[in-house]
Short mmCIF file of C-alpha atoms and ligand atoms in Angstrom, two decimals:
data_model
loop_
_atom_site.label_atom_id
_atom_site.label_comp_id
_atom_site.label_asym_id
_atom_site.label_seq_id
_atom_site.Cartn_x
_atom_site.Cartn_y
_atom_site.Cartn_z
CA MET N 18 0.00 0.00 0.00
CA PRO N 19 1.44 3.39 -0.91
CA VAL N 20 1.53 5.87 1.95
CA THR N 21 -1.24 8.34 1.20
CA TYR N 22 -1.05 10.57 4.24
CA ARG N 23 2.09 12.17 5.59
CA ALA N 24 2.76 14.47 8.50
CA PRO N 25 2.57 18.08 7.23
CA LYS N 26 5.81 19.61 5.98
CA GLY N 27 8.04 20.75 8.84
CA THR N 28 6.30 18.60 11.48
CA ASP N 29 7.44 15.36 13.09
CA ASP N 30 5.89 12.30 14.65
CA VAL N 31 7.74 11.38 17.81
CA LEU N 32 7.44 7.63 18.20
CA PRO N 33 8.82 5.17 20.77
CA PRO N 34 11.57 4.73 21.82
CA GLU N 35 12.44 8.39 21.05
CA SER N 36 9.20 9.61 22.58
CA ARG N 37 10.41 8.35 25.97
CA ALA N 38 13.39 10.69 25.77
CA TRP N 39 11.01 13.56 24.94
CA LEU N 40 8.82 12.72 27.90
CA ARG N 41 11.92 12.74 30.12
CA ALA N 42 12.87 16.14 28.70
CA GLU N 43 9.45 17.46 29.68
CA LYS N 44 9.57 15.92 33.13
CA THR N 45 13.09 17.24 33.72
CA PHE N 46 11.92 20.71 32.70
CA ILE N 47 8.89 20.74 34.97
CA ASP N 48 10.78 19.23 37.92
CA LEU N 49 13.51 21.84 37.57
CA ALA N 50 10.93 24.63 37.28
CA GLU N 51 9.43 23.43 40.57
CA VAL N 52 12.88 23.32 42.16
CA PHE N 53 13.28 27.00 41.18
CA GLY N 54 9.81 27.86 42.53
CA TYR N 55 7.81 28.11 39.27
CA ASP N 56 4.23 26.79 38.91
CA ILE N 57 2.89 25.33 35.70
CA VAL N 58 0.26 27.26 33.70
CA LEU N 59 -1.77 25.85 30.81
CA THR N 60 -3.10 28.23 28.15
CA PRO N 61 -4.87 27.65 24.78
CA HIS N 62 -2.74 26.65 21.81
CA PHE N 63 -4.53 29.30 19.73
CA GLU N 64 -5.37 32.89 20.51
CA ALA N 65 -6.93 35.95 18.90
CA THR N 66 -4.56 36.96 16.09
CA GLU N 67 -4.36 40.48 17.43
CA LEU N 68 -2.73 39.27 20.65
CA PHE N 69 0.36 38.29 18.68
CA SER N 70 0.36 41.15 16.19
CA ARG N 71 0.25 43.60 19.12
CA GLY N 72 2.23 41.61 21.66
CA VAL N 73 5.00 40.22 19.46
CA GLY N 74 5.03 43.23 17.12
CA GLU N 75 3.64 43.93 13.62
CA ALA N 76 7.06 44.41 12.06
CA THR N 77 8.62 41.19 13.32
CA GLU N 78 9.50 38.21 11.18
CA VAL N 79 7.16 36.02 13.24
CA VAL N 80 4.10 38.21 12.71
CA GLU N 81 4.84 39.24 9.13
CA LYS N 82 5.67 35.84 7.74
CA GLN N 83 5.30 32.95 10.13
CA MET N 84 1.86 32.87 11.67
CA TYR N 85 -0.66 30.10 11.13
CA THR N 86 -3.74 32.31 11.00
CA PHE N 87 -7.27 31.14 10.19
CA THR N 88 -10.85 32.25 10.51
CA ASP N 89 -13.05 30.00 12.63
CA LYS N 90 -16.68 29.18 11.91
CA GLY N 91 -17.73 32.15 14.04
CA GLY N 92 -15.73 34.52 11.83
CA ARG N 93 -12.96 35.18 14.40
CA SER N 94 -9.38 35.53 13.29
CA LEU N 95 -7.33 33.07 15.33
CA THR N 96 -3.66 32.11 15.25
CA LEU N 97 -1.84 28.99 16.42
CA ARG N 98 0.55 30.35 19.03
CA PRO N 99 4.03 31.07 17.63
CA GLU N 100 5.42 31.61 21.13
CA ALA N 101 4.15 31.43 24.71
CA THR N 102 4.89 34.73 26.42
CA ALA N 103 2.07 36.80 24.92
CA SER N 104 -0.48 34.11 25.96
CA LEU N 105 0.95 33.85 29.46
CA VAL N 106 0.81 37.60 29.98
CA ARG N 107 -2.72 37.73 28.55
CA ALA N 108 -3.76 34.97 30.96
CA MET N 109 -2.33 36.84 33.97
CA VAL N 110 -3.95 40.15 32.94
CA GLU N 111 -7.26 38.35 32.39
CA ALA N 112 -7.01 36.75 35.84
CA GLY N 113 -6.71 40.19 37.45
CA GLY N 114 -2.99 40.87 37.12
CA VAL N 115 0.04 40.04 39.23
CA ARG N 116 0.00 40.78 42.95
CA GLY N 117 3.58 41.05 44.14
CA THR N 118 5.46 38.49 42.10
CA GLU N 119 4.34 35.43 40.19
CA LYS N 120 6.64 32.73 38.82
CA ILE N 121 5.17 30.49 36.16
CA ALA N 122 6.26 27.75 33.79
CA ALA N 123 4.70 26.42 30.59
CA TRP N 124 5.39 23.64 28.14
CA GLY N 125 4.04 22.71 24.74
CA PRO N 126 4.02 23.03 20.95
CA MET N 127 4.50 26.31 19.09
CA PHE N 128 3.74 26.90 15.40
CA ARG N 129 5.67 28.98 12.91
CA TYR N 130 5.57 28.89 9.13
CA GLU N 131 9.34 28.56 8.67
CA LYS N 132 11.51 27.11 5.97
CA PRO N 133 11.98 23.68 7.55
CA GLN N 134 15.43 22.31 8.22
CA ARG N 135 17.17 20.35 10.94
CA GLY N 136 16.32 22.09 14.21
CA ARG N 137 13.85 24.45 12.54
CA ARG N 138 10.34 23.03 12.42
CA ARG N 139 6.85 24.32 11.75
CA GLN N 140 5.57 22.66 14.92
CA PHE N 141 8.22 22.69 17.62
CA TYR N 142 8.25 22.46 21.39
CA GLN N 143 9.28 24.96 23.99
CA GLY N 144 9.60 24.96 27.75
CA ASP N 145 9.10 28.46 29.19
CA ILE N 146 9.52 30.11 32.54
CA GLU N 147 8.44 33.66 33.29
CA TYR N 148 9.24 35.74 36.37
CA PHE N 149 6.54 38.44 36.70
CA GLY N 150 6.62 41.49 38.95
CA GLU N 151 10.33 41.63 39.78
CA PRO N 152 12.53 44.43 38.40
CA SER N 153 15.76 43.26 40.09
CA PRO N 154 18.62 42.17 37.81
CA ASP N 155 18.83 39.12 40.09
CA ALA N 156 15.56 37.96 38.51
CA ASP N 157 17.27 38.06 35.08
CA VAL N 158 20.16 36.08 36.57
CA GLU N 159 17.80 33.51 38.08
CA VAL N 160 16.01 32.97 34.77
CA ILE N 161 19.31 32.76 32.84
CA GLU N 162 20.61 30.28 35.41
CA PHE N 163 17.46 28.17 35.11
CA GLY N 164 17.97 27.66 31.36
CA TYR N 165 21.65 26.94 31.87
CA ARG N 166 20.92 24.30 34.53
CA TYR N 167 18.29 22.74 32.31
CA LEU N 168 20.86 22.33 29.53
CA GLU N 169 23.26 20.83 32.09
CA GLU N 170 20.61 18.31 33.15
CA MET N 171 19.86 17.51 29.52
CA ALA N 172 23.60 16.92 28.96
CA VAL N 173 24.00 19.53 26.19
CA PRO N 174 27.77 20.12 26.08
CA ASP N 175 29.73 23.39 25.78
CA VAL N 176 26.98 25.92 26.38
CA VAL N 177 27.74 29.61 26.51
CA VAL N 178 25.26 32.41 27.13
CA ALA N 179 25.30 35.07 24.40
CA LEU N 180 24.26 38.16 26.34
CA ASN N 181 23.29 41.68 25.41
CA SER N 182 21.36 44.70 26.63
CA ILE N 183 19.16 46.61 24.22
CA GLY N 184 18.32 49.31 26.78
CA ASP N 185 14.95 50.70 27.76
CA VAL N 186 12.27 51.60 25.24
CA GLU N 187 12.54 55.32 26.13
CA ASP N 188 16.31 55.30 25.62
CA ARG N 189 16.01 53.48 22.36
CA ALA N 190 14.54 56.43 20.41
CA ALA N 191 17.91 58.20 20.26
CA TYR N 192 19.75 55.04 19.36
CA ARG N 193 17.17 54.16 16.75
CA ASN N 194 17.74 57.50 14.99
CA LEU N 195 21.47 56.94 15.02
CA LEU N 196 21.09 53.43 13.61
CA THR N 197 18.55 54.52 11.01
CA THR N 198 20.93 57.19 9.71
CA TRP N 199 23.83 54.73 9.67
CA LEU N 200 21.76 52.16 7.74
CA MET N 201 20.38 54.73 5.28
CA GLU N 202 23.93 55.70 4.36
CA ARG N 203 24.61 52.10 3.40
CA GLN N 204 21.25 51.08 2.02
CA ASP N 205 22.57 50.24 -1.42
CA ASP N 206 24.72 47.49 0.07
CA LEU N 207 21.95 45.97 2.18
CA SER N 208 19.70 43.04 1.26
CA ASP N 209 16.14 43.87 0.13
CA ASP N 210 14.72 42.59 3.41
CA ALA N 211 17.07 44.74 5.45
CA ARG N 212 16.38 47.84 3.34
CA ASN N 213 12.64 47.36 3.83
CA ARG N 214 13.12 47.13 7.57
CA ILE N 215 15.00 50.40 8.02
CA ALA N 216 11.79 52.37 8.40
CA SER N 217 9.70 49.83 10.32
CA ASN N 218 12.16 48.03 12.61
CA PRO N 219 15.81 49.01 12.07
CA MET N 220 17.10 46.98 15.02
CA ARG N 221 16.02 43.81 13.26
CA VAL N 222 18.64 44.53 10.61
CA LEU N 223 21.31 43.92 13.27
CA ASP N 224 20.62 40.19 13.36
CA SER N 225 20.07 39.77 9.62
CA LYS N 226 22.35 36.91 8.55
CA ALA N 227 22.50 38.18 4.95
CA ASP N 228 23.88 41.53 6.12
CA ALA N 229 26.20 40.27 8.86
CA ASP N 230 29.38 41.71 7.33
CA ILE N 231 27.97 45.20 7.01
CA VAL N 232 26.16 45.40 10.35
CA ALA N 233 29.23 44.13 12.21
CA GLU N 234 30.37 47.76 12.03
CA ALA N 235 27.02 49.32 13.01
CA PRO N 236 26.56 51.21 16.29
CA ALA N 237 25.34 48.71 18.92
CA PRO N 238 22.56 49.35 21.45
CA VAL N 239 24.80 48.22 24.33
CA GLU N 240 27.10 51.17 23.58
CA HIS N 241 24.19 53.58 24.01
CA LEU N 242 22.56 52.58 27.29
CA ALA N 243 21.19 55.16 29.72
CA ASP N 244 22.51 54.94 33.30
CA ALA N 245 19.72 52.78 34.75
CA ALA N 246 19.92 50.18 31.97
CA ALA N 247 23.74 50.20 32.08
CA GLU N 248 23.74 49.58 35.83
CA HIS N 249 21.17 46.80 35.44
CA PHE N 250 23.37 45.15 32.82
CA THR N 251 26.43 45.39 35.08
CA GLN N 252 24.51 43.67 37.87
CA VAL N 253 23.31 40.88 35.58
CA GLN N 254 26.89 40.16 34.56
CA ARG N 255 28.04 40.26 38.18
CA GLY N 256 25.40 37.64 39.05
CA LEU N 257 26.44 35.38 36.18
CA ARG N 258 30.08 35.58 37.20
CA ARG N 259 29.16 34.74 40.79
CA LEU N 260 27.33 31.61 39.57
CA GLN N 261 30.17 30.83 37.15
CA ILE N 262 27.84 30.74 34.18
CA PRO N 263 29.94 31.29 31.05
CA TYR N 264 28.73 34.23 28.96
CA ARG N 265 29.97 36.52 26.26
CA ILE N 266 28.59 39.85 25.18
CA GLU N 267 27.03 39.68 21.74
CA ALA N 268 26.51 43.32 20.83
CA ARG N 269 24.35 42.52 17.80
CA LEU N 270 21.95 40.14 19.51
CA VAL N 271 18.53 41.83 19.50
CA ARG N 272 16.17 38.82 19.25
CA GLY N 273 13.22 38.67 16.95
CA LEU N 274 10.34 39.72 19.16
CA ASP N 275 9.54 43.36 19.77
CA TYR N 276 8.67 43.26 23.43
CA TYR N 277 12.13 43.00 24.93
CA ASN N 278 13.99 45.71 26.84
CA ARG N 279 17.30 45.65 28.71
CA THR N 280 18.66 42.10 29.01
CA VAL N 281 18.40 39.66 26.09
CA TRP N 282 20.24 36.39 25.71
CA GLU N 283 20.55 33.07 23.93
CA TYR N 284 22.16 29.79 24.90
CA LEU N 285 24.62 28.68 22.25
CA ALA N 286 25.83 25.09 22.05
CA THR N 287 29.30 25.88 20.76
CA SER N 288 30.38 22.36 19.82
CA TYR N 289 27.11 21.50 18.05
CA GLU N 290 27.68 21.13 14.32
CA GLY N 291 24.16 21.96 13.10
CA ALA N 292 23.32 25.40 11.73
CA GLN N 293 20.72 26.05 14.42
CA ASP N 294 22.91 26.38 17.49
CA ALA N 295 20.59 28.38 19.79
CA ALA N 296 19.13 26.05 22.40
CA GLY N 297 16.92 28.74 23.86
CA GLY N 298 16.58 32.43 24.39
CA GLY N 299 15.02 34.98 26.64
CA GLY N 300 14.87 38.51 27.79
CA ARG N 301 13.30 41.18 29.96
CA TYR N 302 10.02 42.68 28.78
CA ASP N 303 8.88 45.28 31.27
CA GLY N 304 6.38 46.90 28.87
CA LEU N 305 4.35 43.90 27.72
CA PHE N 306 1.73 43.83 30.49
CA GLU N 307 0.75 47.44 29.76
CA LEU N 308 0.78 46.84 26.03
CA LEU N 309 -1.73 44.02 26.57
CA GLY N 310 -3.99 46.09 28.81
CA GLY N 311 -2.56 45.23 32.23
CA LYS N 312 -0.92 47.26 34.99
CA PRO N 313 2.79 48.03 34.56
CA THR N 314 4.54 44.82 35.60
CA PRO N 315 8.24 44.15 35.16
CA ALA N 316 8.92 40.71 33.71
CA VAL N 317 11.69 38.45 32.47
CA GLY N 318 11.43 35.03 30.85
CA VAL N 319 13.07 32.35 28.78
CA ALA N 320 11.99 29.83 26.14
CA MET N 321 14.00 26.63 25.73
CA GLY N 322 13.87 24.95 22.30
CA ILE N 323 13.26 21.30 23.04
CA ASP N 324 13.64 19.97 19.46
CA ARG N 325 17.12 21.43 19.24
CA ILE N 326 18.06 20.31 22.74
CA MET N 327 17.15 16.73 21.76
CA LEU N 328 19.48 17.01 18.74
CA MET N 329 22.28 18.62 20.75
CA ALA N 330 22.14 16.12 23.59
CA GLY N 331 22.66 13.28 21.12
CA LYS N 332 21.61 9.70 21.70
CA ARG N 333 21.89 8.46 25.24
CA ALA N 334 21.92 4.82 26.28
CA ASP N 335 18.32 3.69 26.23
CA GLN N 336 16.78 3.24 29.65
CA PRO N 337 14.41 0.27 30.10
CA ALA N 338 10.82 1.29 29.33
CA LEU N 339 9.36 -1.33 31.67
CA ASP N 340 10.46 -2.65 35.04
CA ALA N 341 8.87 -6.03 34.44
CA PHE N 342 7.32 -8.07 31.67
CA VAL N 343 5.23 -10.94 33.02
CA VAL N 344 5.66 -14.13 30.98
CA ILE N 345 2.92 -16.73 31.43
CA ALA N 346 4.67 -20.05 30.96
CA ASP N 347 1.64 -22.18 31.79
CA PRO N 348 -1.65 -21.15 30.09
CA ASN N 349 -3.54 -22.53 33.12
CA ARG N 350 -1.97 -19.81 35.20
CA ARG N 351 -3.14 -16.92 33.01
CA ASP N 352 -5.38 -15.50 35.76
CA ALA N 353 -2.49 -15.61 38.23
CA GLY N 354 -0.32 -13.75 35.68
CA LEU N 355 -3.01 -11.11 35.09
CA ASP N 356 -3.42 -10.63 38.85
CA LEU N 357 0.32 -10.28 39.29
CA VAL N 358 0.49 -7.62 36.53
CA SER N 359 -2.35 -5.68 38.15
CA GLU N 360 -0.68 -5.91 41.57
CA LEU N 361 2.72 -4.73 40.27
CA ARG N 362 1.09 -1.82 38.40
CA ARG N 363 -0.75 -0.77 41.57
CA ARG N 364 2.63 -0.73 43.30
CA GLY N 365 3.87 1.69 40.67
CA LEU N 366 6.09 -0.72 38.74
CA ARG N 367 5.98 -0.26 34.98
CA THR N 368 4.65 -3.65 33.97
CA ASP N 369 3.23 -5.28 30.86
CA LEU N 370 2.46 -8.69 29.37
CA ASP N 371 1.51 -10.28 26.09
CA LEU N 372 -2.22 -11.02 25.91
CA ALA N 373 -2.18 -13.15 22.76
CA GLY N 374 -1.51 -16.45 24.55
CA ARG N 375 1.64 -17.14 22.54
CA SER N 376 4.58 -19.43 23.23
CA VAL N 377 7.07 -18.65 25.99
CA SER N 378 9.79 -17.75 23.49
CA ALA N 379 7.38 -15.39 21.66
CA GLN N 380 6.59 -13.75 25.00
CA PHE N 381 10.31 -13.30 25.72
CA LYS N 382 10.70 -11.66 22.32
CA ALA N 383 7.84 -9.32 23.16
CA ALA N 384 9.55 -8.51 26.48
CA ASP N 385 12.73 -7.56 24.60
CA ARG N 386 10.81 -5.44 22.12
CA ALA N 387 9.07 -3.66 24.99
CA ALA N 388 12.50 -2.82 26.45
CA ALA N 389 11.74 -4.43 29.82
CA ALA N 390 14.43 -4.74 32.47
CA TRP N 391 13.16 -8.04 33.89
CA ALA N 392 10.97 -10.91 32.70
CA VAL N 393 8.92 -12.37 35.55
CA VAL N 394 7.91 -15.92 34.64
CA VAL N 395 4.72 -17.42 36.03
CA GLY N 396 5.24 -21.19 35.67
CA ASP N 397 5.32 -24.40 37.72
CA GLU N 398 7.09 -22.67 40.64
CA TRP N 399 3.89 -20.64 41.16
CA ALA N 400 2.51 -23.69 43.06
CA ASP N 401 5.25 -23.02 45.68
CA GLY N 402 4.48 -19.28 45.78
CA LYS N 403 7.45 -18.43 43.54
CA VAL N 404 8.28 -16.84 40.20
CA THR N 405 11.46 -16.78 38.12
CA ALA N 406 12.93 -13.35 37.39
CA ARG N 407 15.29 -13.09 34.42
CA ASN N 408 17.42 -10.04 33.69
CA LEU N 409 16.83 -9.43 29.98
CA ALA N 410 20.15 -7.69 29.44
CA THR N 411 22.43 -10.24 31.14
CA GLY N 412 20.34 -13.45 31.17
CA GLU N 413 20.98 -13.79 34.91
CA GLN N 414 18.10 -15.65 36.57
CA GLU N 415 16.76 -16.02 40.10
CA THR N 416 13.77 -17.64 41.82
CA VAL N 417 11.92 -15.13 43.97
CA ALA N 418 8.94 -15.45 46.35
CA VAL N 419 5.80 -13.88 44.83
CA GLU N 420 5.17 -12.20 48.18
CA GLY N 421 8.32 -10.16 47.92
CA ILE N 422 8.57 -9.69 44.15
CA GLU N 423 7.75 -5.99 43.99
CA ALA N 424 10.23 -5.12 46.75
CA TRP N 425 12.78 -7.32 44.97
CA LEU N 426 12.21 -5.54 41.63
CA LYS N 427 12.33 -2.12 43.26
CA GLY N 428 15.64 -3.06 44.88
CA ARG N 429 17.33 -3.89 41.55
P1 AMP J 4 12.80 32.41 20.07
O1 AMP J 4 12.14 33.07 21.21
O2 AMP J 4 12.12 32.56 18.76
O3 AMP J 4 14.26 32.73 19.97
O4 AMP J 4 12.74 30.86 20.41
C1 AMP J 4 13.41 30.35 21.53
C2 AMP J 4 14.02 29.03 21.19
O5 AMP J 4 13.06 28.16 20.61
C3 AMP J 4 15.12 29.13 20.13
O6 AMP J 4 16.36 29.40 20.73
C4 AMP J 4 15.10 27.73 19.55
O7 AMP J 4 15.84 26.83 20.35
C5 AMP J 4 13.64 27.36 19.61
N1 AMP J 4 12.99 27.58 18.31
C6 AMP J 4 12.50 28.74 17.80
N2 AMP J 4 11.94 28.54 16.59
C7 AMP J 4 12.07 27.22 16.32
C8 AMP J 4 11.69 26.38 15.22
N3 AMP J 4 11.03 26.85 14.16
N4 AMP J 4 12.00 25.07 15.28
C9 AMP J 4 12.64 24.55 16.36
N5 AMP J 4 13.02 25.28 17.42
C10 AMP J 4 12.75 26.61 17.40
#
């Protein structure tokens, strides 16, 4: 049969055994978020289109070119979320705003109409944390540290934080004029895209790959910070040094979304050979709450790119998917086997069996396929209250009392 249906371009099916590694990545993220004091928030995977065009910015690549926008049967314009922050801020504003501080985490798929390649997908996954209500540079440091520790736990090697400050929105007007003039003088040498951006969003030209050689010489926002933003940036760097998190200043890093001010950063996996070497990115966005109708609320957050992290971490030795696979060696003892499976599952042991009533060797094959650590054989020894446990990796075998089997398995 020819395959008629395929996953849409730029999307992936994540099947076992790989899916187990993805699930671990999610669990690791959420556990670490809890360790840092962040609570999970769930929001819709689609929102009113205007939330993103306002929140992310009309003149950004994401809004101009990458949104999956559709009209629903009620005539509303909706968009599959291209990022999480705008939704999370909307949710907080809708719930009455932030009292004091609020630390939240989110996880899930994002959608962008991109040119697909390795590490750049149309549906991809992000883990996010957001620290709302705290203006201190130590909040930036905490959020940067969180992403760095996550990459440590995920065993991504050689990570460095590319760090920059783009200043405050009010200070940016002067810089923007300076940059606009500088770019206008060189507009004949710029790419079409860059030239079109001079009027609408000149800072975006700074991270245009096609114009990298030219903009390397451009005035950088970090050289034009007002005192408050400069002091904030100094304190962020002090915090990173104290925690021994490696960073380097990347004067042309501006990041693609409009809402940032002051600190912006990305995590670069420096020994990763793929073209997409940013494992995540974040920044401060003190103006977004007001922009979306809320009270002024300082905020800083990060989004970790799970698809890329899975590529960067490489293949790790596969962990067993099951603790036990119950093999029924005597068909007359099927009920005993089923009861044993139920009992082990209630004790929290990952347990399965083959229900097709096949031969013992076929059941052992199934146990291998299911990536079980142990086969637990229900056979003649059941009459004496015993089972045989066989280690499926080494072949080592032992007779164990049924009474104590779950403690025995847990102790392995
Ligand atoms: P951004 O806020 O757009 O920089 O996204 C944060 C992180 O998400 C990036 O550093 C990437 O790791 C990841 N990411 C962004 N877009 C994609 C994509 N299209 N496919 C896979 N990962 C992505």
